[in-house]
Coordinates of C-alpha atoms in Angstrom, one line a residue:
X16 CA -33.7 -5.3 6.4
X17 CA -31.1 -2.4 7.0
X18 CA -31.6 0.8 3.3
X19 CA -28.9 3.2 2.7
X20 CA -31.0 6.5 3.5
X21 CA -32.3 5.2 7.2
X22 CA -30.5 6.0 10.4
X23 CA -31.4 2.6 13.0
X24 CA -31.5 3.2 16.7
X25 CA -31.2 1.4 19.5
X26 CA -31.8 3.0 23.1
X27 CA -29.1 5.3 23.1
X28 CA -27.3 3.9 20.2
X29 CA -27.5 5.2 16.3
X30 CA -25.8 3.6 13.1
X31 CA -26.4 5.3 9.4
X32 CA -26.2 3.1 6.7
X33 CA -25.4 6.7 4.4
X34 CA -22.2 7.1 5.6
X35 CA -21.0 3.1 6.3
X36 CA -18.4 1.6 3.8
X37 CA -20.0 -1.3 2.9
X38 CA -23.6 1.0 1.6
X39 CA -21.0 3.3 -0.4
X40 CA -18.8 0.8 -2.2
X41 CA -20.7 -2.8 -2.7
X42 CA -18.3 -5.2 -2.6
X43 CA -16.2 -3.1 0.1
X44 CA -15.5 -5.9 2.6
X45 CA -15.6 -3.3 6.1
X46 CA -16.1 -5.7 9.1
X47 CA -14.6 -4.0 11.9
X48 CA -17.8 -3.3 14.1
X49 CA -19.9 -6.9 13.0
X50 CA -16.0 -8.5 14.8
X51 CA -16.1 -5.7 17.3
X52 CA -19.3 -6.1 19.5
X53 CA -19.7 -8.6 21.9
X54 CA -23.1 -9.0 21.5
X55 CA -23.9 -10.0 17.9
X56 CA -25.4 -6.7 17.2
X57 CA -24.2 -6.2 13.5
X58 CA -24.8 -8.8 10.9
X59 CA -24.9 -8.2 6.8
X60 CA -28.1 -8.6 5.1
X61 CA -27.9 -8.4 1.2
X62 CA -24.7 -6.8 1.8
X63 CA -25.8 -4.0 3.6
X64 CA -24.4 -3.8 7.1
X65 CA -27.5 -3.8 9.5
X66 CA -28.1 -3.4 13.4
X67 CA -30.1 -5.5 15.4
X68 CA -32.2 -3.3 18.1
X69 CA -32.8 -6.0 20.3
X70 CA -28.9 -6.9 20.5
X71 CA -27.4 -3.8 21.0
X72 CA -26.8 -2.5 24.6
X73 CA -25.3 0.5 23.8
X74 CA -21.8 0.1 25.1
X75 CA -19.8 2.4 22.6
X76 CA -17.0 0.3 22.1
X77 CA -17.3 -0.1 18.5
X78 CA -17.9 3.7 17.7
X79 CA -13.7 4.6 18.2
X80 CA -13.5 2.3 14.9
X81 CA -15.4 3.4 12.4
X82 CA -13.7 4.9 9.8
X83 CA -16.7 6.7 8.5
X84 CA -18.1 8.0 12.0
X85 CA -21.5 5.9 11.6
X86 CA -22.3 4.6 14.4
X87 CA -23.0 7.0 17.1
X88 CA -23.9 7.2 20.9
X89 CA -26.4 9.8 21.9
X90 CA -25.6 11.3 25.1
X91 CA -21.7 10.9 24.3
X92 CA -20.0 12.6 21.2
X93 CA -16.3 11.5 21.2
X94 CA -15.4 14.2 18.9
X95 CA -16.7 16.8 21.2
X96 CA -15.4 15.7 24.1
X97 CA -12.0 15.4 22.4
X98 CA -11.9 18.6 20.8
X99 CA -12.5 20.3 24.6
X100 CA -10.2 17.5 26.6
X101 CA -8.0 20.5 27.2
X102 CA -10.6 22.2 29.3
X103 CA -11.0 19.4 31.3
X104 CA -9.8 19.5 35.7
X105 CA -8.4 15.7 35.2
X106 CA -7.0 14.3 32.1
X107 CA -8.4 10.7 32.9
X108 CA -10.1 9.2 30.7
X109 CA -12.1 5.9 32.6
X110 CA -15.7 4.7 31.9
X111 CA -16.4 4.4 35.5
X112 CA -16.3 8.0 35.5
X113 CA -16.3 10.7 32.9
X114 CA -17.1 8.5 29.7
X115 CA -18.7 4.8 28.3
X116 CA -16.1 3.0 27.4
X117 CA -13.2 3.6 26.3
X118 CA -13.6 1.6 22.8
X119 CA -15.6 5.1 22.4
X120 CA -12.2 7.0 21.2
X121 CA -10.7 6.4 18.3
X122 CA -6.5 7.5 18.0
X123 CA -6.9 10.7 16.2
X124 CA -9.5 11.4 19.2
X125 CA -6.4 10.2 21.7
X126 CA -3.7 12.3 19.7
X127 CA -6.2 15.4 19.8
X128 CA -6.6 15.1 23.2
X129 CA -2.6 15.2 23.8
X130 CA -1.7 17.4 21.0
X131 CA -4.3 20.5 22.0
X132 CA -3.8 19.5 25.6
X133 CA 0.0 19.8 26.1
X134 CA -0.3 17.4 28.5
X135 CA -0.3 13.6 28.7
X136 CA -3.7 11.9 28.9
X137 CA -4.2 8.8 31.4
X138 CA -6.6 6.0 30.4
X139 CA -8.0 4.1 33.0
X140 CA -7.9 0.3 32.0
X141 CA -7.4 -1.5 35.3
X142 CA -10.9 -3.6 34.8
X143 CA -10.7 -4.5 30.7
X144 CA -9.7 -8.1 31.3
X145 CA -13.0 -8.7 33.5
X146 CA -15.5 -6.8 31.6
X147 CA -18.4 -8.1 30.8
X148 CA -17.7 -6.7 27.0
X149 CA -14.4 -8.5 26.7
X150 CA -15.6 -12.1 26.4
X151 CA -14.0 -12.8 23.4
X152 CA -10.4 -9.8 24.7
X153 CA -10.8 -8.2 21.0
X154 CA -12.7 -4.8 22.6
X155 CA -9.8 -4.8 25.2
X156 CA -6.9 -5.4 22.2
X157 CA -8.8 -2.6 20.0
X158 CA -8.2 -0.2 22.6
X159 CA -5.1 -1.2 23.2
X160 CA -3.7 -1.3 20.0
X161 CA -5.1 2.4 19.1
X162 CA -2.9 3.9 22.4
X163 CA 0.3 2.2 20.9
X164 CA -0.9 3.8 17.4
X165 CA -1.3 7.5 18.9
X166 CA 2.2 6.9 20.8
X167 CA 4.1 5.8 18.3
X168 CA 2.9 8.9 16.3
X169 CA 4.1 10.7 19.6
X170 CA 7.6 9.5 19.6
X171 CA 8.5 9.8 15.5
X172 CA 7.6 13.7 15.9
X173 CA 9.1 14.0 19.2
X174 CA 6.6 15.2 21.6
X175 CA 6.9 14.6 24.9
X176 CA 2.7 14.1 26.0
X177 CA 1.5 10.2 25.7
X178 CA -1.6 8.0 26.1
X179 CA -0.8 6.2 29.7
X180 CA -2.5 3.7 30.7
X181 CA -3.8 2.7 34.6
X182 CA -3.4 -1.0 35.5
X183 CA -4.1 -1.1 38.6
X184 CA -6.5 -4.3 39.1
X185 CA -9.6 -3.7 41.6
X186 CA -11.4 -6.3 43.6
X187 CA -14.4 -7.5 44.8
X188 CA -15.9 -6.3 41.3
X189 CA -18.7 -8.9 40.0
X190 CA -19.1 -8.8 35.9
X191 CA -22.6 -7.8 35.4
X192 CA -22.8 -5.4 38.1
X193 CA -19.7 -3.5 37.3
X194 CA -22.1 -3.6 33.7
X195 CA -25.2 -2.6 34.6
X196 CA -23.6 0.2 37.3
X197 CA -21.5 1.3 34.1
X198 CA -24.4 1.6 31.1
X199 CA -26.6 3.3 34.0
X200 CA -23.9 6.0 34.9
X201 CA -23.6 6.4 31.2
X202 CA -26.8 7.3 30.3
X203 CA -27.1 9.8 33.3
X204 CA -24.1 11.5 33.8
X205 CA -22.5 12.2 30.6
X206 CA -25.9 13.9 28.9
X207 CA -25.2 17.1 31.3
X208 CA -22.3 17.9 29.4
X209 CA -22.8 16.5 26.3
X210 CA -25.1 18.7 24.2
X211 CA -22.2 21.6 22.3
X212 CA -20.2 17.8 21.7
X213 CA -23.7 16.2 20.1
X214 CA -24.6 19.7 18.3
X215 CA -20.5 19.9 17.1
X216 CA -20.7 16.9 15.3
X217 CA -24.2 16.7 14.1
X218 CA -23.3 20.3 12.1
X219 CA -20.5 18.2 11.4
X220 CA -22.4 15.7 9.6
X221 CA -25.4 18.1 8.2
X222 CA -22.3 19.8 5.8
X223 CA -23.7 18.4 1.9
X224 CA -20.0 18.5 1.2
X225 CA -18.2 17.4 4.5
X226 CA -16.8 13.6 4.0
X227 CA -14.2 13.3 6.0
X228 CA -14.6 12.3 9.4
X229 CA -15.0 14.9 12.4
X230 CA -12.4 13.0 13.8
X231 CA -9.8 13.7 11.1
X232 CA -10.6 17.2 10.9
X233 CA -10.0 17.9 14.4
X234 CA -6.7 15.9 13.9
X235 CA -5.2 17.6 10.8
X236 CA -6.3 21.3 12.7
X237 CA -4.6 20.4 16.0
X238 CA -1.1 19.3 13.7
X239 CA -1.5 22.5 12.4
X240 CA -0.7 23.7 15.4
X241 CA 2.4 21.9 16.0
X242 CA 4.0 21.0 12.4
X243 CA 6.1 24.9 12.5
X244 CA 7.9 23.6 15.6
X245 CA 8.4 20.2 14.0
X246 CA 12.3 19.3 12.7
X247 CA 11.2 16.8 10.6
X248 CA 7.6 16.7 9.3
X249 CA 8.6 14.4 5.7
X250 CA 8.3 10.3 7.1
X251 CA 9.6 6.7 4.9
X252 CA 7.9 4.4 7.4
X253 CA 4.3 3.3 6.9
X254 CA 2.0 4.7 9.8
X255 CA -1.2 3.2 10.8
X256 CA -3.0 6.7 10.7
X257 CA -2.2 8.3 7.7
X258 CA -1.9 6.7 4.0
X259 CA -0.2 7.2 1.1
X260 CA -0.7 6.1 -2.3
X261 CA 0.7 5.6 -6.0
X262 CA -0.7 5.5 -9.4
X263 CA 1.2 4.0 -12.3
X264 CA 1.1 5.9 -15.7
X265 CA 1.6 2.4 -18.1
X266 CA -1.4 0.8 -16.5
X267 CA -4.2 3.8 -15.4
X268 CA -6.6 4.6 -17.9
X269 CA -7.9 7.7 -16.6
X270 CA -11.3 5.5 -16.1
X271 CA -12.1 8.2 -12.7
X272 CA -14.0 5.2 -11.9
X273 CA -11.7 5.6 -8.5
X274 CA -12.7 9.1 -8.2
X275 CA -15.8 8.6 -8.2
X276 CA -16.0 6.3 -5.3
X277 CA -13.3 7.7 -3.1
X278 CA -16.2 8.0 0.2
X279 CA -14.2 11.1 1.3
X280 CA -12.7 12.8 -2.0
X281 CA -9.2 11.7 -1.1
X282 CA -9.0 11.3 -5.2
X283 CA -10.0 13.8 -7.2
X284 CA -9.7 14.7 -10.9
X285 CA -7.6 17.8 -12.4
X286 CA -9.3 21.0 -13.7
X287 CA -9.1 19.4 -17.0
X288 CA -10.0 16.3 -16.3
X289 CA -7.0 14.6 -18.1
X290 CA -5.5 13.6 -14.3
X291 CA -6.0 12.5 -10.7
X292 CA -4.6 14.4 -8.0
X293 CA -4.6 12.3 -3.9
X294 CA -4.7 14.2 -0.8
X295 CA -3.5 12.0 1.7
X296 CA -4.7 14.1 4.7
X297 CA -8.8 13.1 3.3
X298 CA -7.5 9.1 2.8
X299 CA -8.8 7.0 5.8
X300 CA -7.3 3.9 4.1
X301 CA -10.9 2.0 3.3
X302 CA -8.8 0.6 -0.1
X303 CA -11.7 0.8 -2.0
X304 CA -9.5 2.7 -4.9
X305 CA -7.7 0.2 -5.0
X306 CA -9.9 -2.8 -5.4
X307 CA -11.9 -0.9 -7.8
X308 CA -8.8 -0.6 -9.6
X309 CA -9.5 -2.6 -13.1
X310 CA -5.7 -2.4 -14.5
X311 CA -5.2 -2.6 -10.7
X312 CA -2.7 0.7 -11.5
X313 CA -3.1 2.3 -7.9
X314 CA -0.9 1.1 -5.2
X315 CA -0.2 1.5 -1.5
X316 CA 2.5 3.8 -0.6
X317 CA 4.4 4.0 2.3
X318 CA 6.0 7.5 4.3
X319 CA 3.5 10.7 4.7
X320 CA 3.9 14.3 5.1
X321 CA 2.7 16.1 8.0
X322 CA 2.3 19.2 5.7
X323 CA 0.5 18.0 3.7
X324 CA -1.5 16.0 5.8
X325 CA -2.4 19.3 7.8
X326 CA -3.0 21.5 4.7
X327 CA -4.6 19.4 2.6
X328 CA -1.8 19.4 -0.2
X329 CA -2.7 17.6 -3.2
X330 CA -0.2 15.8 -5.2
X331 CA -0.9 15.1 -9.0
X332 CA -0.2 11.3 -9.6
X333 CA -1.2 11.4 -13.1
X334 CA -1.2 13.5 -15.9
X335 CA -2.5 12.5 -19.7
X336 CA -2.5 14.0 -23.4
X337 CA -5.7 13.2 -24.7
X338 CA -5.1 12.5 -28.2
X339 CA -7.9 11.2 -31.4
X340 CA -7.0 7.1 -32.0
X341 CA -6.0 7.3 -36.0
X342 CA -8.1 3.4 -35.6
X343 CA -10.9 4.5 -33.9
X344 CA -10.6 8.8 -33.8
X345 CA -12.0 8.7 -30.5
X346 CA -9.6 10.8 -27.3
X347 CA -7.9 8.3 -25.5
X348 CA -4.7 9.4 -22.9
X349 CA -1.9 9.1 -25.2
X350 CA 1.2 7.4 -23.9
X351 CA 3.5 7.2 -26.1
X352 CA 4.0 5.0 -29.7
X353 CA 1.8 5.0 -32.6
X354 CA -1.8 7.1 -31.3
X355 CA -3.5 4.1 -31.0
X356 CA -5.8 3.2 -28.0
X357 CA -5.4 -0.4 -26.1
X358 CA -8.5 -0.9 -27.6
X359 CA -7.9 -1.0 -31.0
X360 CA -4.1 -2.4 -30.8
X361 CA -6.1 -5.6 -28.4
X362 CA -8.8 -5.8 -31.3
X363 CA -6.0 -5.8 -34.1
X364 CA -4.5 -8.0 -32.1
X365 CA -6.6 -11.0 -31.2
X366 CA -8.9 -10.5 -34.4
X367 CA -5.7 -9.3 -37.1
X368 CA -7.1 -12.5 -39.2
X369 CA -10.3 -11.2 -40.1
X370 CA -8.5 -8.5 -41.7
X371 CA -6.3 -11.2 -44.3
X372 CA -7.0 -10.6 -48.1
X373 CA -7.7 -13.4 -50.6
X374 CA -4.3 -13.6 -52.6
X375 CA -2.7 -13.4 -49.3
X376 CA -3.7 -16.6 -48.2

């Protein structure tokens, strides 16, 4: 059974419960890795994600899809690989020669490789359709969707680089033999160049106040290098990479539940604790804040600003003046009108008959 302080390992693969959204917030329903795993190695036990070590084959196909980097494979770190990609002789990603399954990468990784290297990146997808890991077609679809998301962003910001795909089909490939050969290659060939990569992510995860996934940090650092050259940094359309929020002033009660449960501190209080800030650069779109908000004051908002994303600029969503309720004498966030809190208004409205005097009967 899973424990939130326990790191489960299966050969080369490990799952850290403390970084999983299912453990961060009890009602979160993230099941990306469960739906993606072709071997059924993940399951929910008592609402906690559990890794079944005997079923996991360490293919790494789920790693890039985890929004909080709770999944890792030993001897290969996609963050370190992406950060050092510009120094590689050939800009090719292939599970036959240089990487595990391309599912190990997220859209952020592809963008880091393209932006930092200043060149297009080639992805060998020629045998994804016949790969034994792609039995239900989900793995290939996920890889292609992440590449498409990265390319749409590059097109949006008018960059010439693209994430290209190689589609030439190979002949005489026996599926099981290909999988066994590829898996052994990963274990043997990647280790010799992974020590710096591994140390990079391990060091990041050991920082007590660092809640943002390293892939997002790398992307923001990459954006800092190009935002000065962009003609436009503000975009009105929605993005699969960057998320925006809005808080309704009249509905919000300033209870701070959204702040407490935000896994990346994208929502945080003002210095006087009477307002809420939101940082686009830290938001991973998990939806916890929207789900936990009892009055439904938090909603999605389209549009993103690359300057705000890259430099972690925060926007003040709401701010309240705290006044004393003239009924219960308790401070509450004032929104205009008579100085009476919502609780007292509700009580008076619902139980007014309790205060009817005898002479009024």
